[in-house]
Coordinates of C-alpha atoms and ligand atoms in Angstrom, one line a residue:
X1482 CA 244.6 -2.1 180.1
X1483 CA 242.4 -1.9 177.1
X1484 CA 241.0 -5.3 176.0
X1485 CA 238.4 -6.3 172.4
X1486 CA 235.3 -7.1 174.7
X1487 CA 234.3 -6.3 177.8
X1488 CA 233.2 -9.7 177.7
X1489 CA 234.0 -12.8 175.8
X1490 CA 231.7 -16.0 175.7
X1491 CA 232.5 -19.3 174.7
X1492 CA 229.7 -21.0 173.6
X1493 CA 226.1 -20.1 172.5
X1494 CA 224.3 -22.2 174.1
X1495 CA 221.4 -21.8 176.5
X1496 CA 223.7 -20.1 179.3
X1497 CA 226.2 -18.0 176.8
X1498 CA 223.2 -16.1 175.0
X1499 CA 221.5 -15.3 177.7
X1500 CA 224.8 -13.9 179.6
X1501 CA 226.1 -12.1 177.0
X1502 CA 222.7 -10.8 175.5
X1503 CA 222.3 -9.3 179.6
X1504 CA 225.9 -8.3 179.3
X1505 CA 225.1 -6.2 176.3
X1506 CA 221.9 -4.9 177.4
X1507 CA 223.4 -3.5 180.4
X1508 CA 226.0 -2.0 178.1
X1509 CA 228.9 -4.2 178.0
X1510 CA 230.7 -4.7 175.1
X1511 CA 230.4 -8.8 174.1
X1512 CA 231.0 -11.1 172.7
X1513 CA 230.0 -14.4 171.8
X1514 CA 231.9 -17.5 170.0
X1515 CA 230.6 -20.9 168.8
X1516 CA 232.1 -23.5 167.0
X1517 CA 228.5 -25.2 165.9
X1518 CA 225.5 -23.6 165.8
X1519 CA 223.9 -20.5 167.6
X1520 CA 221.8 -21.9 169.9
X1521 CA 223.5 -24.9 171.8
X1522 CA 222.6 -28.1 172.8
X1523 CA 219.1 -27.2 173.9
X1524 CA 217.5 -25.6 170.5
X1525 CA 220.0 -27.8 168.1
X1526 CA 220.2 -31.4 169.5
X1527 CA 218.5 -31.4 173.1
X1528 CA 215.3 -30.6 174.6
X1529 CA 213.6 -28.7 171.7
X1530 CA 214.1 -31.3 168.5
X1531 CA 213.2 -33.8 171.4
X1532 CA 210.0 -32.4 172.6
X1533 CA 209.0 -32.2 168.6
X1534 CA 209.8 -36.0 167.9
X1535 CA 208.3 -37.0 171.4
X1536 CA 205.0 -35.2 170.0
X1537 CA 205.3 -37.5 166.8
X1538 CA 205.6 -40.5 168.5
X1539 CA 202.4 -40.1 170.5
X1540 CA 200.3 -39.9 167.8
X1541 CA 200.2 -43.9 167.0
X1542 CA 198.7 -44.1 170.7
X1543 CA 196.6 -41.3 169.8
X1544 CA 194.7 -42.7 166.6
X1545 CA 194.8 -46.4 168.1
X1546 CA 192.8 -44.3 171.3
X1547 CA 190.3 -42.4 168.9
X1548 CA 188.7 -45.6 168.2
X1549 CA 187.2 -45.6 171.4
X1550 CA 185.4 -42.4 171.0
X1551 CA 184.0 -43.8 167.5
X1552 CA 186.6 -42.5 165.7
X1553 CA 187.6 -44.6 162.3
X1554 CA 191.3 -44.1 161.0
X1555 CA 192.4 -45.6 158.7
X1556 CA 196.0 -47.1 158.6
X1557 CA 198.1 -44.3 159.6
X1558 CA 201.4 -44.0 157.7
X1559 CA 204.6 -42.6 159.5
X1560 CA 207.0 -40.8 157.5
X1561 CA 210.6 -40.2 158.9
X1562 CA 211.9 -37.9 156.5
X1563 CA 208.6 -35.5 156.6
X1564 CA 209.3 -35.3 160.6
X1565 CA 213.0 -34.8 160.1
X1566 CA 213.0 -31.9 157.4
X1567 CA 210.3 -30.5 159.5
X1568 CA 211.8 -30.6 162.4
X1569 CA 214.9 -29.1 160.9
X1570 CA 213.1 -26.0 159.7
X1571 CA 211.6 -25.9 163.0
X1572 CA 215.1 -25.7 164.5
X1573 CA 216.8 -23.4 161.7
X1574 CA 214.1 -20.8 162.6
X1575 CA 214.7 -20.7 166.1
X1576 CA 218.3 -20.5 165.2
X1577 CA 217.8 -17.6 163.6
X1578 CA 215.7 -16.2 166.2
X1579 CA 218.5 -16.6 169.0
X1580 CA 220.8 -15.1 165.9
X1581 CA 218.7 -12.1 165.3
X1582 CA 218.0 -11.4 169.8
X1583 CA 221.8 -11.2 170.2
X1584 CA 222.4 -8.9 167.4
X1585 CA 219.7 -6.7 168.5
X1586 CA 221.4 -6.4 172.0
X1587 CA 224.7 -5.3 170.4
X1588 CA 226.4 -8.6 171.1
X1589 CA 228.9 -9.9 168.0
X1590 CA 229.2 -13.8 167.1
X1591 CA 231.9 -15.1 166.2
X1592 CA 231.9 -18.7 164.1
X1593 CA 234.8 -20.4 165.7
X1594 CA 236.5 -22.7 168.0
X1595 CA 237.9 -19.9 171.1
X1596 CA 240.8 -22.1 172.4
X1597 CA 242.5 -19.8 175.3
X1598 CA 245.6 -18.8 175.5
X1599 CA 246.0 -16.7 178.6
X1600 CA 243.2 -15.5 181.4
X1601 CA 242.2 -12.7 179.0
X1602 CA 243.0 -14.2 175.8
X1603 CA 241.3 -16.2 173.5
X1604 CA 242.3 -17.6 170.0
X1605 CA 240.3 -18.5 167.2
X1606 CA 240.6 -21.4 165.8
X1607 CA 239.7 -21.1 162.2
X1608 CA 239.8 -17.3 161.5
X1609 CA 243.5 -17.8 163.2
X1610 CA 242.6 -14.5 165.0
X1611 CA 243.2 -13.4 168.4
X1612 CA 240.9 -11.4 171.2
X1613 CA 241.0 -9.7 174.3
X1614 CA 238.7 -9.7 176.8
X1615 CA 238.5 -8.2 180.4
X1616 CA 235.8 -10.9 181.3
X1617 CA 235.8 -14.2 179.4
X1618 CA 232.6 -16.6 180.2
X1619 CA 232.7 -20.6 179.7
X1620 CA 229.3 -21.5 178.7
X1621 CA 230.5 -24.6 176.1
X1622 CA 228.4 -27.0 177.6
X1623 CA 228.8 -30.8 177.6
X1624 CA 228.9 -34.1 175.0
X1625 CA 227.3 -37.3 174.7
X1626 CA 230.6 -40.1 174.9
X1627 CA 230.5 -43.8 174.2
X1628 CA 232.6 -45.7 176.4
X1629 CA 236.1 -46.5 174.6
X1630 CA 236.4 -49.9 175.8
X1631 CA 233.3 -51.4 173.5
X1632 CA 234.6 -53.1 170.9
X1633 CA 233.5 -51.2 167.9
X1634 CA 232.2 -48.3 169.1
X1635 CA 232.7 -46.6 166.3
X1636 CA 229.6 -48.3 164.9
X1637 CA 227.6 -46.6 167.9
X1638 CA 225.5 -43.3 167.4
X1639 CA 224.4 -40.7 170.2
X1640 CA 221.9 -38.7 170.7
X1641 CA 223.6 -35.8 168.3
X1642 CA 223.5 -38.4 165.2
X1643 CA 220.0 -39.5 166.5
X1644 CA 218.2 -36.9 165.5
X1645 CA 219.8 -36.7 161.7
X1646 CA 219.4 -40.2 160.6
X1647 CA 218.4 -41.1 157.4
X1648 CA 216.1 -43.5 158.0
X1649 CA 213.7 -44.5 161.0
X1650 CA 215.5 -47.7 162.4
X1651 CA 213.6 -51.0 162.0
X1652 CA 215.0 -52.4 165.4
X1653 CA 217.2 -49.6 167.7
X1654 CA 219.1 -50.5 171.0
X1655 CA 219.6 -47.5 173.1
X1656 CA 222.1 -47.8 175.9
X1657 CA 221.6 -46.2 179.5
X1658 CA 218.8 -45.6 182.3
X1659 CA 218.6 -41.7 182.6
X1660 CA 215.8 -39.6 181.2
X1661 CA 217.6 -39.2 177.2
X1662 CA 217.7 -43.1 176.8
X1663 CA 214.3 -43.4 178.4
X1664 CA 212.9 -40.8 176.2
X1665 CA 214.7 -42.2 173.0
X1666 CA 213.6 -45.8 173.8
X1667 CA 209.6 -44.1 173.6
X1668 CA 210.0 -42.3 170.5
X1669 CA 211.7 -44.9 168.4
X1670 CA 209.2 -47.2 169.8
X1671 CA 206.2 -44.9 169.5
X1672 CA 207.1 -44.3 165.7
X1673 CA 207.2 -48.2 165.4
X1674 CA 210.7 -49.4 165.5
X1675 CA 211.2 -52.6 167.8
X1676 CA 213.2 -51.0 170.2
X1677 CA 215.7 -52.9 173.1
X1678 CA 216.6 -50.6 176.6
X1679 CA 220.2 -52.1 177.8
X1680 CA 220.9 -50.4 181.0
X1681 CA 224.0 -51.9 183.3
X1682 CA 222.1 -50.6 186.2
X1683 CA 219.4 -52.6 188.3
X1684 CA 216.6 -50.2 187.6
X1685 CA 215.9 -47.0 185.3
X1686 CA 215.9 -43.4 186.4
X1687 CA 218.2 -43.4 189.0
X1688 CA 218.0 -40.5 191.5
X1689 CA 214.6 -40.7 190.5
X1690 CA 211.8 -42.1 193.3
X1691 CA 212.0 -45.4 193.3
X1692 CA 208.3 -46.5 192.8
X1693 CA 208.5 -43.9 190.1
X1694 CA 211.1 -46.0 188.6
X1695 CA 209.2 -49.2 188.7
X1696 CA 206.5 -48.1 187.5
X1697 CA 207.9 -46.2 184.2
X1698 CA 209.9 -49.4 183.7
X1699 CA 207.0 -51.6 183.9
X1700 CA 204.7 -48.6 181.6
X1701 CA 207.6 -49.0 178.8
X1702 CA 207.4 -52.9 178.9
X1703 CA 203.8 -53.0 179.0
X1704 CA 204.3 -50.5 175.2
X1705 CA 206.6 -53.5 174.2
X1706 CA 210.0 -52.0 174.7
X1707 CA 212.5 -54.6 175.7
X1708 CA 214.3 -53.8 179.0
X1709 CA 217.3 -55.5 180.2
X1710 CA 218.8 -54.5 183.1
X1711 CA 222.1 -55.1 184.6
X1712 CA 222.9 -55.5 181.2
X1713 CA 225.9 -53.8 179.4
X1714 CA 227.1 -53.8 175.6
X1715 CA 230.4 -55.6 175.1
X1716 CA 231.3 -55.5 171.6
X1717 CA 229.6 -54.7 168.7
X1718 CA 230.1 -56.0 165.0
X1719 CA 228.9 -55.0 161.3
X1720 CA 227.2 -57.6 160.1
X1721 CA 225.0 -58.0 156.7
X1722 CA 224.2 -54.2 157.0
X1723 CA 223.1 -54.7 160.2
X1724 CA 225.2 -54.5 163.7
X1725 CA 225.1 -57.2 165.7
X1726 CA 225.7 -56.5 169.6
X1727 CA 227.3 -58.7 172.2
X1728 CA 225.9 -58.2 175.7
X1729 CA 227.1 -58.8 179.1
X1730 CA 224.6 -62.1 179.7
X1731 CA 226.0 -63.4 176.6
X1732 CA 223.7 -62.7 174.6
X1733 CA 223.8 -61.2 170.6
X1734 CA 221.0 -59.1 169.0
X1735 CA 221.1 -57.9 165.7
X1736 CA 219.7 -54.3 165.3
X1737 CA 219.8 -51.4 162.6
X1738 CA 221.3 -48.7 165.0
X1739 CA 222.9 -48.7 168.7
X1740 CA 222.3 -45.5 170.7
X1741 CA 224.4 -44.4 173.5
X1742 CA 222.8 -42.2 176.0
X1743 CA 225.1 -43.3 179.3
X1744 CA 225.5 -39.5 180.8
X1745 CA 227.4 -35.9 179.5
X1746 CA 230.3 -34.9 179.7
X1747 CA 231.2 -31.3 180.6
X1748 CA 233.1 -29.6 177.4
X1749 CA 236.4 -28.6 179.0
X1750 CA 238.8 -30.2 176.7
X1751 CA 241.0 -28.3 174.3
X1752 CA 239.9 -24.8 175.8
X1753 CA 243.3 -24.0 177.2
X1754 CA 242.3 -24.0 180.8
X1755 CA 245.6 -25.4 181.7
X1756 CA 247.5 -22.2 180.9
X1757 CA 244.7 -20.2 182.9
X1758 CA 244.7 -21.5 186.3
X1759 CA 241.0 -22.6 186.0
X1760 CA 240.8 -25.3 188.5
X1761 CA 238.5 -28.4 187.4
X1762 CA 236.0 -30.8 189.6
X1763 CA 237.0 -34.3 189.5
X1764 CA 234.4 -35.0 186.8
X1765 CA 236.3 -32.5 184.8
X1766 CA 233.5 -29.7 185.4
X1767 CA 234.8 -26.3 186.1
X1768 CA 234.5 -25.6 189.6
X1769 CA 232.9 -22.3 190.6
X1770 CA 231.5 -20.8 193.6
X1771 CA 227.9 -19.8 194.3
X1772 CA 228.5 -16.6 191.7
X1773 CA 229.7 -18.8 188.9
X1774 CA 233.2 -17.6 189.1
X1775 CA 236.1 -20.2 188.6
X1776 CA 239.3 -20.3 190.5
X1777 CA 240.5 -17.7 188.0
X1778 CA 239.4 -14.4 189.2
X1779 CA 238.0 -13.1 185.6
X1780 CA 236.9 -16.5 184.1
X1781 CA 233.1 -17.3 184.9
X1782 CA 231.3 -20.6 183.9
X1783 CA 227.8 -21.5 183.8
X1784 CA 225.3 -24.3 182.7
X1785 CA 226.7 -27.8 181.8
X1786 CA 229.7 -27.0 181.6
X1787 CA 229.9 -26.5 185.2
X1788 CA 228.1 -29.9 185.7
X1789 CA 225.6 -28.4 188.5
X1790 CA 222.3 -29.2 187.5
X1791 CA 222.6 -30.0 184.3
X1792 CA 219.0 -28.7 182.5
X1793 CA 218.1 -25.5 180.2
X1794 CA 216.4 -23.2 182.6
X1795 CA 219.2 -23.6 185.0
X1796 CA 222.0 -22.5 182.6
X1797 CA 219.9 -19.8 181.7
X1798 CA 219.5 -18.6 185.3
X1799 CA 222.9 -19.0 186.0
X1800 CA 224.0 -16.9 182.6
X1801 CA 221.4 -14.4 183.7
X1802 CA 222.9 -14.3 187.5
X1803 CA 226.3 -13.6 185.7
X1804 CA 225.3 -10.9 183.9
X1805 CA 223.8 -9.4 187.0
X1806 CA 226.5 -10.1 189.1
X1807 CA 229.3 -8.8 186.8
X1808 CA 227.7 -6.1 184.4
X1809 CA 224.9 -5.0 186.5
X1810 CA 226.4 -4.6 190.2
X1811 CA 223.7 -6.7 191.8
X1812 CA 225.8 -10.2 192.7
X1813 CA 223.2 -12.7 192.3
X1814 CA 223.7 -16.5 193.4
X1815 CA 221.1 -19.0 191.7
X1816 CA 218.9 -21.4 193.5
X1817 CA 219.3 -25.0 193.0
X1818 CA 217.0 -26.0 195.0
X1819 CA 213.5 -27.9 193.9
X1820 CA 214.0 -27.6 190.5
X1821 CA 211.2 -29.5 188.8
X1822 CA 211.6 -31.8 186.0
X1823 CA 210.7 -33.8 183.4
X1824 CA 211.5 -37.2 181.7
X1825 CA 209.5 -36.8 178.4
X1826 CA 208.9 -40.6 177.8
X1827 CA 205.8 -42.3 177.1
X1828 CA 204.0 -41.7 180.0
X1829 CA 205.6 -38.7 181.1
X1830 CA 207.3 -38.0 184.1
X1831 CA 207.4 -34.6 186.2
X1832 CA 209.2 -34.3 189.8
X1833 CA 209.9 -31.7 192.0
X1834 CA 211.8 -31.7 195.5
X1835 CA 212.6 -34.6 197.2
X1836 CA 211.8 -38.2 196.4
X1837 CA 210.6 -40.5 199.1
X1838 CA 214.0 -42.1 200.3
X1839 CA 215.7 -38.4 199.9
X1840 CA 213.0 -37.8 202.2
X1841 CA 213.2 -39.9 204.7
X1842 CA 217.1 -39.6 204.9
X1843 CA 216.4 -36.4 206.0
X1844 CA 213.7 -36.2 207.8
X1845 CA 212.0 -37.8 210.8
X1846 CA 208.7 -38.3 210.0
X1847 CA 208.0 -38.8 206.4
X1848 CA 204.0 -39.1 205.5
X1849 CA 203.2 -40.2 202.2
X1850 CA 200.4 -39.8 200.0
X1851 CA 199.8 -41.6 196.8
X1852 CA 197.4 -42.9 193.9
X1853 CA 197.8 -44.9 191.1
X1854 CA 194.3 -44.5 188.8
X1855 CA 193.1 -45.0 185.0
X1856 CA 192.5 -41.4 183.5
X1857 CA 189.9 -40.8 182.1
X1858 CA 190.4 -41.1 178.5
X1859 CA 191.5 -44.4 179.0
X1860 CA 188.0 -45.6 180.2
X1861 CA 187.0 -44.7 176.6
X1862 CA 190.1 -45.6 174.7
X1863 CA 190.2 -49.0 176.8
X1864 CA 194.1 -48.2 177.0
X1865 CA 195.6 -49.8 179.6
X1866 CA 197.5 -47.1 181.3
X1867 CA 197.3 -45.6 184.9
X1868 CA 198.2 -42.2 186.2
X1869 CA 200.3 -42.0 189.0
X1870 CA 201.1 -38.7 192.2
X1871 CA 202.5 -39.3 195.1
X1872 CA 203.1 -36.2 197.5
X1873 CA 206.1 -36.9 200.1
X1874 CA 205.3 -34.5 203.4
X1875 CA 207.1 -33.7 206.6
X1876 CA 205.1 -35.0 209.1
X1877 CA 206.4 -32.4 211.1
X1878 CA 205.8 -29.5 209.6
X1879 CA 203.3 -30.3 207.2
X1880 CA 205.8 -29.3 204.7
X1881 CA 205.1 -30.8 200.8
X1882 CA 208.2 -31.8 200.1
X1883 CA 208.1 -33.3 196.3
X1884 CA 205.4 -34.3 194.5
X1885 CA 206.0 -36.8 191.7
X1886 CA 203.9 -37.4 189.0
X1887 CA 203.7 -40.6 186.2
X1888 CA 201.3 -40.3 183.0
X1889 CA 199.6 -37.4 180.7
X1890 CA 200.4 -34.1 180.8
X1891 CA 202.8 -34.7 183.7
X1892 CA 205.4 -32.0 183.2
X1893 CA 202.4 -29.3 183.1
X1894 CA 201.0 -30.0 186.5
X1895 CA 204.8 -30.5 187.9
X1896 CA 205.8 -26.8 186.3
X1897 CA 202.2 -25.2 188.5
X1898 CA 203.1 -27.8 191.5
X1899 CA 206.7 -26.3 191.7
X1900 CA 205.7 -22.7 192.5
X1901 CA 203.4 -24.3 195.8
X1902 CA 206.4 -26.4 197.0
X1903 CA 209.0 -23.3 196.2
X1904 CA 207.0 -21.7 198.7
X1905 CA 206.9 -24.2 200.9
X1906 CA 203.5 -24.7 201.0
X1907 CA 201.9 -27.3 203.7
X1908 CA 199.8 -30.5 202.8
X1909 CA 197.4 -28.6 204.3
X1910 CA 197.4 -26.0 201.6
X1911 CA 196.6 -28.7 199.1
X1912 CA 194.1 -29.9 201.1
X1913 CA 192.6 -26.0 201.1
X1914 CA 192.9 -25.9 197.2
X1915 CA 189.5 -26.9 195.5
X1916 CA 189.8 -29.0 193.4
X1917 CA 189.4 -28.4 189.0
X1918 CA 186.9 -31.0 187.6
X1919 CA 186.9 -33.1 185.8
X1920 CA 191.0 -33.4 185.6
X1921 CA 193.8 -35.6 186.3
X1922 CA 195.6 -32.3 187.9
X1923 CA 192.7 -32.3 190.6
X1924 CA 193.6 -35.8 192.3
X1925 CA 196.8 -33.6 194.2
X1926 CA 194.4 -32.1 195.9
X1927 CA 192.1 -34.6 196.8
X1928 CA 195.2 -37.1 198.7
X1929 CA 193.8 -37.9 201.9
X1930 CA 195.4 -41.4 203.1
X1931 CA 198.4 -41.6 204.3
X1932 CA 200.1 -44.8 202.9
Ligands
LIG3418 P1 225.0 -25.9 175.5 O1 223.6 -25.5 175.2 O2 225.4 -27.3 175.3 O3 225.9 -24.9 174.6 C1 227.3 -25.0 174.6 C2 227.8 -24.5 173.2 O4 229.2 -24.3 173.3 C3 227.5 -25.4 172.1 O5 226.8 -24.8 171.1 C4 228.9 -25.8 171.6 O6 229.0 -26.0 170.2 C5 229.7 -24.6 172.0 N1 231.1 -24.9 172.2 C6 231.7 -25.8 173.0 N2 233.1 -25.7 173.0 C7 233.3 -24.6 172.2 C8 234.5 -23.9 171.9 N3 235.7 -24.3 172.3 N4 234.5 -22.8 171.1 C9 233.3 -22.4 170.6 N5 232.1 -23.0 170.9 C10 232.1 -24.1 171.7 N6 217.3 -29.8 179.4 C11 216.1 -29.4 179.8 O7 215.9 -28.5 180.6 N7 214.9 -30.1 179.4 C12 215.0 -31.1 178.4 O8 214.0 -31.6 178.0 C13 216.3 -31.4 177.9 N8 216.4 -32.4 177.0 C14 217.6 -32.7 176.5 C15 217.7 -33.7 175.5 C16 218.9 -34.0 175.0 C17 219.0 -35.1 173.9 C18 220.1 -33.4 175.5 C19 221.4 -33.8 174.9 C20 220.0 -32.4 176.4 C21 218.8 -32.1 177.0 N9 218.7 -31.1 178.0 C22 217.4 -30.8 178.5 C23 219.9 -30.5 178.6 C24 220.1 -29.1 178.0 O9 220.2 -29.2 176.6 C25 221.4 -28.5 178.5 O10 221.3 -28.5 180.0 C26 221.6 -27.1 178.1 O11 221.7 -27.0 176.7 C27 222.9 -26.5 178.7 O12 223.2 -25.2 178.2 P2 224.7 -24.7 178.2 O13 224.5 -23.2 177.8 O14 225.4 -25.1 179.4 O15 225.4 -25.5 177.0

């Protein structure tokens, strides 16, 4: 049977391009549609316009710290609108960049919706024009929601509207306790907008180390960012411009913008799996096996979509494992274990492997070793701001297994960390490592009590 493509991707996104860009480089022909922008989540309205307005929102810290090291500044001015239009550019470049990398590999986009019709069909949506493919790949990712219970939700924003407003808001509630909201809740407050954390659960970061938690909790009320846990929104109103929120306690705040950021959800509605025989998890996640391949023998799915682990670098690995597997005769299952991470808040977070509890769940004998210590810049700066590691070890083997770090420059060491506890490296290892001086980094080398 002759078919368009030799392979058809929905959704270019960090798992789709990199697929279908393999796909074509190993000489497939592909195919590639998206309905927003080329790119995905990642490079429009995830990680990358994040990481830009994180870096903004340190810098009030910054020139408050430079004081210390007899610096004088003068009263620094914030402007939203130079950081959004900046940013923007920032983001159309890359777009083009990620245009430009699947053109050169022979791969054709397509600007649609791909709705599918049959296992090898898909449909698309505005150029009302059909295509065949012998392989079709989901890679359509996931969505912010906002529970439809609220009353007046539709007053709500998420993280996609987030970074497009017009204006910085003077007060901001963001809703939820995983890594966006915690990172939201430290760049509206680090540009200077009173911001309010509501999160229904009894502490942030969950799946997170516990101490890890507390301590990043407790870091984000010492910056003035008010945290209410166990805490949900009930209703919210319009009121003199303004929306005024209802909370579970009973209480009402009036702010200038209400920010969900309560979980993703994988983008598998209105793709026609029903007529496809693509089987779904019960979270609504297409189910694959270790190969990516869904209950439908030529239908693949990778990244969010397939609600695994849910970050960039794994939907890239698993796009990348496709392309091997399918176009390149080498079947390649990815990893998932200690994948390191970060919560880009203010401080930082980076984790890899197992946190203490995970730990000892599984293990026998669990040694821990830890520090909690004021960097050195803030000895200068006179911030008040510690630095927190903790190393989680079998006491068995030796084995490290996760390291999790609290304050500046966190995700760097974590990303260098990672490769030592990929390899399984021992506590003793560490313990061989000299140490860099002076550095925050060298302190994971120099644990020696156990606590
Ligand atoms: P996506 O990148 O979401 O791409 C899916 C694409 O499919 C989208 O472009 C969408 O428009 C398109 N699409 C959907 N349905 C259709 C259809 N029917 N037809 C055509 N096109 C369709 N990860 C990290 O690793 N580090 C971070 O710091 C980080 N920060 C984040 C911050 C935020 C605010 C958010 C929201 C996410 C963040 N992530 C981060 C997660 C990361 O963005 C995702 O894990 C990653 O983008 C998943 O890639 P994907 O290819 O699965 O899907």
């Amino acid at each position: 049977m002759d078919y368009d493509f030799d392979l058809l991707t929905i959704g270019a996104g960090s798992g789709g391009v990199r697929a279908t860009r393999m796909a074509a480089t190993y000489g497939a022909k592909a195919a590639v549609v998206e309905e927003y922008r080329v790119g995905g989540t990642c490079v429009i309205r995830g990680c990358v316009p994040k990481k830009l307005m994180v870096y903004a929102s340190r810098y009030g810290e910054d020139f408050d710290d430079a004081a210390g090291f007899g610096w004088h500044v003068p009263h620094a001015k914030f402007d939203w609108a130079t950081l959004i239009a900046n940013k923007d550019r920032e983001i159309a470049r890359l777009e083009g960049l990620y245009r430009k990398n699947l053109g050169g590999a022979g791969a054709a986009i397509f600007e649609d919706r791909a709705v599918l019709r049959d296992p090898h069909t898909v449909h698309l949506l505005k150029a009302n024009k059909t295509l065949t493919a012998k392989t079709v790949l989901i890679a359509t990712g996931g969505r912010p929601w906002i529970p439809e219970e609220i009353e007046g939700n539709d007053l709500a924003i998420t993280s996609n509207e987030a970074f497009h407003l017009k204006d910085l808001p003077r007060c901001v509630m963001v809703v939820g306790g995983g890594y966006i909201a915690i990172e939201f809740a430290g760049i509206f407050k680090g540009l200077g907008s009173r911001t309010v954390l509501v999160h229904h659960g009894d502490e942030v970061l969950r799946g997170f180390d516990r101490e890890i938690r507390e301590r990043m909790r407790h870091e984000m009320q010492k910056r003035g960012i008010d945290v209410h846990l166990k805490s949900s929104v009930v209703s919210i109103r319009a009121h003199n411009g303004r929306k005024l929120v209802r909370l579970s306690d009973g209480t009402e705040q009036e702010v200038d913008e209400v920010m969900f950021a309560v979980g993703r959800r994988p983008n598998t509605g209105g793709l026609g799996l029903e007529h496809c025989g693509v089987e779904l998890t019960s979270r609504r996640a297409v189910a694959v096996d270790a190969y990516s391949r869904s209950s439908q023998a030529n239908i693949y799915a990778v990244g969010d979509v397939t609600d695994r682990v849910n970050l960039t670098p794994v939907a890239i690995r698993e796009g990348a494992a496709f392309a091997e597997t399918v176009f390149n005769d080498a079947p390649t299952a990815v990893d998932h274990v200690d994948i390191p991470t970060a919560v880009f808040g203010t401080p930082e977070i980076g984790v890899v492997g197992l946190t203490e509890e995970a730990a000892r769940a599984q293990f026998d004998k669990v040694d821990v070793y830890k520090t909690a210590f004021r960097p050195m810049r803030a000895t200068m700066s006179g911030r008040d701001t510690l630095i927190f590691m903790k190393l989680v070890v079998d006491g068995a083997s030796d084995r490290v297994l996760g390291c999790h770090v609290m304050g500046e420059s966190a995700a760097e060491m974590i990303q260098c960390v990672a490769i030592a506890v990929k390899m399984k490296a021992t506590k003793r290892d560490f313990d061989a490592t000299v140490a860099l001086h002076p550095s925050a980094a060298e302190e994971l080398v120099l644990l020696k009590t156990k606590a």
